[in-house]
Structure formats: structure tokens, C-alpha cells
Amino acid sequence: MKETILLIALTLFMVAIAILLYRVIAGPTLPDRAIALDTIGVNLISAIAIISIMLQTKAFLEAILILGILSFIGTIAFSKFIERGVIVERKGDS
Amino acid sequence: MTILANILIVFFILAGLLFIVVSAIGLYRLPDLYTRAHAASKSSTLGVMCILIGVFFHFWLKENHFNPGILLGILFLFITGPVGGHIMSRASYLAGVKPWPGTVRDDLKIEVEKMKKEQGIK
């Protein structure tokens, strides 16, 4: 019964990622696509957690934290690019 | 005891699943960027926290392995999810993305115009 629920969860994550890919492709503006990609990262974290239950291994649990950090850094860099046009500013260069 | 642990794990995983799917449907259906950012930041953060706490309980109660990495991941996602949504919508407002035409009031527009007048930027 628990295996069935885990399979249903993985299937629904796939459906959610497909819906979000529609938003990535058809989103009218650039921030729409960035937000949808951030949410795809969240879905991947949950899918890795579910898969590590299904395979009964502890080896994938570090990937959760790493994906979270990478997704956050990507969102911050993208929003700085959208707001100012540069990502890393130099001092005295305005 | 095993049945209780199973019920706890399945409840948390189902709750997280519901929140994440609702967040994806919200990104599909809502009309403009700010409502989409609202759906994406809050609902998917809560969903992934529920799923990770279910996985944490599975490894703790069923396999007797206390993993602090998952707890750290939950804390990190709780801090950074709403911050990412806030910074992204603020940057897109300053970059000139228009809200939905049915928006009733826009308080930030007055503040931004006052700030631009003070600093002398067109």
C-alpha cells in the first residue's frame, strides 16, 4: 500500500513538472520562466526524497540539500540579472 | 507501532503531494506574474517541507537512522523559498512587468515614482 502511494506520488510529480515546463516554454516574461524553473527544482528535491524511500538507500539524502542550495543561488543570480543587468557588480562602476 | 509510523509517513507524504500539485496548477492557471509567484513560493515550500519530514520519519522510525541532513534541508528550504519568491517579484516589478489589468490598487507604484523623483532618475 505504501509502495502504491509512493508510485502515485512520483507520477504526480512528473505531471507537475510537465505543467511547469509548459509555463517555462510559454511564459510571457523572463521572471515567469525563472519562477517556474525554481518550482521545478523543488519538485526534483521531493522526487529524490521519494526515490530514496523506494530504493531503501541513504545515499541520495545529501543531494536534497545540494539541490536546495543550487536552486536558491540560481534564483538570486537570475533576479539580480533581471533587476540590474549585471550579476556581480564592481566597486566604483555604476 | 509500525502501523502508527506508516500512518504518520503516508499522511505527511500525501499532504506534501497535495500542496505541490496545487502549486503547479496555480502556476498554470493564474493570470499574471505576481499571483504566480505567490502560488509558487508559499505552496511549494510547504509541500516540500511536508514531504521531507515524511522521509525523515521513515528513515528514523523504520530504519532507525537519524539523519540531521534532512532537518537541515527543511530549515534551509523554509528560509530560502519565500526569500527567493520575494526577490524575484521585486526585481520583476522594478524591471517593469505590469500586473494583471484587473488589479485594484498598486501601492508600490506611488513609492517608486516618489523615489525616482527624489533621485532625479527618469
mmCIF file of C-alpha atoms in Angstrom:
data_model
loop_
_atom_site.group_PDB
_atom_site.id
_atom_site.type_symbol
_atom_site.label_atom_id
_atom_site.label_comp_id
_atom_site.label_asym_id
_atom_site.label_seq_id
_atom_site.Cartn_x
_atom_site.Cartn_y
_atom_site.Cartn_z
ATOM 1 C CA MET A 1 0.000 0.000 0.000
ATOM 2 C CA LYS A 2 2.833 2.359 0.833
ATOM 3 C CA GLU A 3 4.618 1.428 -2.407
ATOM 4 C CA THR A 4 1.451 2.288 -4.345
ATOM 5 C CA ILE A 5 1.291 5.688 -2.686
ATOM 6 C CA LEU A 6 4.955 6.330 -3.468
ATOM 7 C CA LEU A 7 4.387 5.414 -7.122
ATOM 8 C CA ILE A 8 1.353 7.718 -7.302
ATOM 9 C CA ALA A 9 3.484 10.476 -5.773
ATOM 10 C CA LEU A 10 6.201 10.056 -8.382
ATOM 11 C CA THR A 11 3.643 10.060 -11.193
ATOM 12 C CA LEU A 12 2.056 13.256 -9.903
ATOM 13 C CA PHE A 13 5.472 14.902 -9.640
ATOM 14 C CA MET A 14 6.011 14.056 -13.301
ATOM 15 C CA VAL A 15 2.647 15.597 -14.174
ATOM 16 C CA ALA A 16 3.517 18.712 -12.155
ATOM 17 C CA ILE A 17 6.892 19.039 -13.895
ATOM 18 C CA ALA A 18 5.122 18.744 -17.275
ATOM 19 C CA ILE A 19 2.716 21.549 -16.315
ATOM 20 C CA LEU A 20 5.645 23.685 -15.148
ATOM 21 C CA LEU A 21 7.510 23.006 -18.398
ATOM 22 C CA TYR A 22 4.512 24.444 -20.218
ATOM 23 C CA ARG A 23 4.979 27.603 -18.143
ATOM 24 C CA VAL A 24 8.731 27.633 -18.863
ATOM 25 C CA ILE A 25 8.129 27.440 -22.611
ATOM 26 C CA ALA A 26 5.067 29.667 -22.938
ATOM 27 C CA GLY A 27 5.639 32.125 -20.077
ATOM 28 C CA PRO A 28 5.138 35.672 -21.368
ATOM 29 C CA THR A 29 8.076 37.244 -19.496
ATOM 30 C CA LEU A 30 11.517 36.201 -18.278
ATOM 31 C CA PRO A 31 10.711 36.131 -14.499
ATOM 32 C CA ASP A 32 7.826 33.732 -15.198
ATOM 33 C CA ARG A 33 10.281 31.245 -16.589
ATOM 34 C CA ALA A 34 12.687 31.742 -13.676
ATOM 35 C CA ILE A 35 9.931 31.147 -11.111
ATOM 36 C CA ALA A 36 8.768 28.022 -12.944
ATOM 37 C CA LEU A 37 12.340 26.681 -13.041
ATOM 38 C CA ASP A 38 12.664 27.317 -9.298
ATOM 39 C CA THR A 39 9.492 25.285 -8.708
ATOM 40 C CA ILE A 40 10.851 22.501 -10.936
ATOM 41 C CA GLY A 41 13.870 22.401 -8.595
ATOM 42 C CA VAL A 42 11.524 21.983 -5.615
ATOM 43 C CA ASN A 43 9.764 19.118 -7.427
ATOM 44 C CA LEU A 44 13.099 17.430 -8.112
ATOM 45 C CA ILE A 45 14.003 17.626 -4.413
ATOM 46 C CA SER A 46 10.741 15.901 -3.470
ATOM 47 C CA ALA A 47 11.205 13.266 -6.180
ATOM 48 C CA ILE A 48 14.712 12.470 -4.907
ATOM 49 C CA ALA A 49 13.326 12.076 -1.372
ATOM 50 C CA ILE A 50 10.580 9.684 -2.560
ATOM 51 C CA ILE A 51 13.045 7.676 -4.698
ATOM 52 C CA SER A 52 15.401 7.251 -1.746
ATOM 53 C CA ILE A 53 12.495 5.676 0.175
ATOM 54 C CA MET A 54 11.642 3.380 -2.742
ATOM 55 C CA LEU A 55 15.217 2.185 -3.255
ATOM 56 C CA GLN A 56 15.785 1.945 0.547
ATOM 57 C CA THR A 57 19.108 3.767 0.426
ATOM 58 C CA LYS A 58 20.549 6.686 2.363
ATOM 59 C CA ALA A 59 22.988 7.667 -0.365
ATOM 60 C CA PHE A 60 20.766 10.252 -2.047
ATOM 61 C CA LEU A 61 19.912 12.293 1.024
ATOM 62 C CA GLU A 62 22.843 14.661 0.578
ATOM 63 C CA ALA A 63 21.547 15.587 -2.876
ATOM 64 C CA ILE A 64 18.467 17.185 -1.255
ATOM 65 C CA LEU A 65 20.493 19.877 0.498
ATOM 66 C CA ILE A 66 22.733 20.471 -2.515
ATOM 67 C CA LEU A 67 19.801 20.894 -4.903
ATOM 68 C CA GLY A 68 18.146 23.319 -2.496
ATOM 69 C CA ILE A 69 21.267 25.470 -2.279
ATOM 70 C CA LEU A 70 21.848 25.431 -6.050
ATOM 71 C CA SER A 71 18.233 26.366 -6.790
ATOM 72 C CA PHE A 72 18.390 29.295 -4.343
ATOM 73 C CA ILE A 73 21.655 30.607 -5.801
ATOM 74 C CA GLY A 74 20.214 30.342 -9.314
ATOM 75 C CA THR A 75 17.107 32.290 -8.357
ATOM 76 C CA ILE A 76 19.123 35.071 -6.688
ATOM 77 C CA ALA A 77 21.517 35.381 -9.638
ATOM 78 C CA PHE A 78 18.639 35.477 -12.119
ATOM 79 C CA SER A 79 16.769 38.161 -10.173
ATOM 80 C CA LYS A 80 19.892 40.339 -9.954
ATOM 81 C CA PHE A 81 20.311 39.961 -13.693
ATOM 82 C CA ILE A 82 16.685 40.936 -14.313
ATOM 83 C CA GLU A 83 16.852 43.947 -11.998
ATOM 84 C CA ARG A 84 20.234 45.491 -12.881
ATOM 85 C CA GLY A 85 21.533 43.764 -15.995
ATOM 86 C CA VAL A 86 24.694 42.530 -14.233
ATOM 87 C CA ILE A 87 25.152 39.748 -11.696
ATOM 88 C CA VAL A 88 28.425 40.689 -9.975
ATOM 89 C CA GLU A 89 28.934 44.419 -9.527
ATOM 90 C CA ARG A 90 32.335 46.029 -9.323
ATOM 91 C CA LYS A 91 33.059 48.850 -6.914
ATOM 92 C CA GLY A 92 33.026 52.304 -8.461
ATOM 93 C CA ASP A 93 31.380 51.035 -11.609
ATOM 94 C CA SER A 94 27.864 52.387 -11.622
ATOM 95 C CA MET B 1 3.663 0.859 16.427
ATOM 96 C CA THR B 2 4.541 0.014 12.831
ATOM 97 C CA ILE B 3 1.021 0.894 11.727
ATOM 98 C CA LEU B 4 1.214 4.227 13.528
ATOM 99 C CA ALA B 5 4.573 5.004 11.904
ATOM 100 C CA ASN B 6 3.160 4.078 8.497
ATOM 101 C CA ILE B 7 0.147 6.319 9.010
ATOM 102 C CA LEU B 8 2.394 9.233 10.015
ATOM 103 C CA ILE B 9 4.690 8.814 6.998
ATOM 104 C CA VAL B 10 1.860 8.374 4.482
ATOM 105 C CA PHE B 11 -0.046 11.347 5.906
ATOM 106 C CA PHE B 12 2.916 13.697 5.548
ATOM 107 C CA ILE B 13 3.748 12.465 2.051
ATOM 108 C CA LEU B 14 0.147 12.842 0.869
ATOM 109 C CA ALA B 15 -0.110 16.349 2.335
ATOM 110 C CA GLY B 16 3.087 17.418 0.593
ATOM 111 C CA LEU B 17 1.913 15.856 -2.669
ATOM 112 C CA LEU B 18 -1.360 17.800 -2.493
ATOM 113 C CA PHE B 19 0.433 21.109 -1.890
ATOM 114 C CA ILE B 20 2.959 20.581 -4.695
ATOM 115 C CA VAL B 21 0.341 19.608 -7.283
ATOM 116 C CA VAL B 22 -1.842 22.561 -6.266
ATOM 117 C CA SER B 23 1.187 24.829 -6.693
ATOM 118 C CA ALA B 24 1.798 23.514 -10.225
ATOM 119 C CA ILE B 25 -1.874 24.014 -11.162
ATOM 120 C CA GLY B 26 -1.641 27.537 -9.747
ATOM 121 C CA LEU B 27 1.347 28.324 -11.953
ATOM 122 C CA TYR B 28 -0.655 27.128 -14.938
ATOM 123 C CA ARG B 29 -3.896 28.977 -14.281
ATOM 124 C CA LEU B 30 -3.157 32.269 -12.513
ATOM 125 C CA PRO B 31 -3.196 35.386 -14.695
ATOM 126 C CA ASP B 32 -0.002 37.381 -14.003
ATOM 127 C CA LEU B 33 3.481 37.070 -12.566
ATOM 128 C CA TYR B 34 2.773 38.232 -9.016
ATOM 129 C CA THR B 35 -0.062 35.772 -8.382
ATOM 130 C CA ARG B 36 2.096 33.028 -9.894
ATOM 131 C CA ALA B 37 4.982 33.948 -7.589
ATOM 132 C CA HIS B 38 2.524 33.829 -4.684
ATOM 133 C CA ALA B 39 1.463 30.286 -5.624
ATOM 134 C CA ALA B 40 4.996 29.102 -6.330
ATOM 135 C CA SER B 41 6.761 30.389 -3.225
ATOM 136 C CA LYS B 42 4.287 29.552 -0.448
ATOM 137 C CA SER B 43 2.570 26.391 -1.559
ATOM 138 C CA SER B 44 5.548 24.521 -2.973
ATOM 139 C CA THR B 45 7.701 25.420 0.049
ATOM 140 C CA LEU B 46 5.126 23.957 2.429
ATOM 141 C CA GLY B 47 4.734 20.883 0.205
ATOM 142 C CA VAL B 48 8.424 20.064 0.032
ATOM 143 C CA MET B 49 8.749 20.584 3.782
ATOM 144 C CA CYS B 50 5.924 18.085 4.410
ATOM 145 C CA ILE B 51 7.497 15.506 2.081
ATOM 146 C CA LEU B 52 10.944 15.873 3.607
ATOM 147 C CA ILE B 53 9.567 15.480 7.120
ATOM 148 C CA GLY B 54 7.762 12.311 5.982
ATOM 149 C CA VAL B 55 11.026 10.942 4.576
ATOM 150 C CA PHE B 56 12.805 11.908 7.807
ATOM 151 C CA PHE B 57 10.247 9.963 9.846
ATOM 152 C CA HIS B 58 10.615 6.982 7.501
ATOM 153 C CA PHE B 59 14.356 6.765 7.992
ATOM 154 C CA TRP B 60 14.077 7.446 11.718
ATOM 155 C CA LEU B 61 11.261 5.087 12.672
ATOM 156 C CA LYS B 62 11.565 2.284 10.117
ATOM 157 C CA GLU B 63 15.300 2.043 9.529
ATOM 158 C CA ASN B 64 16.473 3.511 12.849
ATOM 159 C CA HIS B 65 18.727 6.086 11.210
ATOM 160 C CA PHE B 66 18.554 9.657 12.465
ATOM 161 C CA ASN B 67 19.561 11.912 9.590
ATOM 162 C CA PRO B 68 20.190 15.564 10.518
ATOM 163 C CA GLY B 69 20.849 16.445 6.867
ATOM 164 C CA ILE B 70 17.151 16.256 6.071
ATOM 165 C CA LEU B 71 16.330 18.517 9.025
ATOM 166 C CA LEU B 72 18.934 20.997 7.792
ATOM 167 C CA GLY B 73 17.376 20.812 4.322
ATOM 168 C CA ILE B 74 13.921 21.550 5.764
ATOM 169 C CA LEU B 75 15.280 24.576 7.645
ATOM 170 C CA PHE B 76 17.126 25.842 4.570
ATOM 171 C CA LEU B 77 14.092 25.493 2.302
ATOM 172 C CA PHE B 78 11.913 27.224 4.898
ATOM 173 C CA ILE B 79 14.273 30.201 4.934
ATOM 174 C CA THR B 80 15.098 30.469 1.248
ATOM 175 C CA GLY B 81 11.824 29.628 -0.518
ATOM 176 C CA PRO B 82 9.864 32.793 0.400
ATOM 177 C CA VAL B 83 13.013 34.941 0.117
ATOM 178 C CA GLY B 84 13.536 33.737 -3.452
ATOM 179 C CA GLY B 85 9.931 34.493 -4.386
ATOM 180 C CA HIS B 86 10.126 37.971 -2.820
ATOM 181 C CA ILE B 87 13.388 38.927 -4.539
ATOM 182 C CA MET B 88 12.170 37.631 -7.904
ATOM 183 C CA SER B 89 8.880 39.558 -7.814
ATOM 184 C CA ARG B 90 10.613 42.739 -6.591
ATOM 185 C CA ALA B 91 13.160 42.540 -9.413
ATOM 186 C CA SER B 92 10.453 41.965 -11.990
ATOM 187 C CA TYR B 93 8.424 44.943 -10.674
ATOM 188 C CA LEU B 94 11.455 47.203 -10.952
ATOM 189 C CA ALA B 95 12.161 45.788 -14.413
ATOM 190 C CA GLY B 96 8.678 46.880 -15.492
ATOM 191 C CA VAL B 97 6.472 43.805 -15.559
ATOM 192 C CA LYS B 98 2.854 45.003 -15.468
ATOM 193 C CA PRO B 99 0.329 43.474 -13.042
ATOM 194 C CA TRP B 100 -2.909 41.916 -14.233
ATOM 195 C CA PRO B 101 -5.340 44.549 -15.667
ATOM 196 C CA GLY B 102 -7.951 43.721 -13.022
ATOM 197 C CA THR B 103 -5.675 44.856 -10.191
ATOM 198 C CA VAL B 104 -7.498 47.363 -7.992
ATOM 199 C CA ARG B 105 -4.685 49.216 -6.228
ATOM 200 C CA ASP B 106 -0.931 49.427 -6.690
ATOM 201 C CA ASP B 107 0.718 50.979 -3.641
ATOM 202 C CA LEU B 108 4.265 50.315 -4.736
ATOM 203 C CA LYS B 109 3.865 52.457 -7.880
ATOM 204 C CA ILE B 110 3.457 55.660 -5.819
ATOM 205 C CA GLU B 111 6.537 54.866 -3.744
ATOM 206 C CA VAL B 112 8.648 54.022 -6.773
ATOM 207 C CA GLU B 113 7.660 57.273 -8.513
ATOM 208 C CA LYS B 114 8.457 59.315 -5.384
ATOM 209 C CA MET B 115 11.851 57.621 -5.082
ATOM 210 C CA LYS B 116 12.627 58.257 -8.731
ATOM 211 C CA LYS B 117 11.706 61.936 -8.368
ATOM 212 C CA GLU B 118 13.973 62.296 -5.329
ATOM 213 C CA GLN B 119 16.926 60.718 -7.040
ATOM 214 C CA GLY B 120 16.341 62.520 -10.317
ATOM 215 C CA ILE B 121 16.084 59.409 -12.451
ATOM 216 C CA LYS B 122 13.695 59.393 -15.343
#
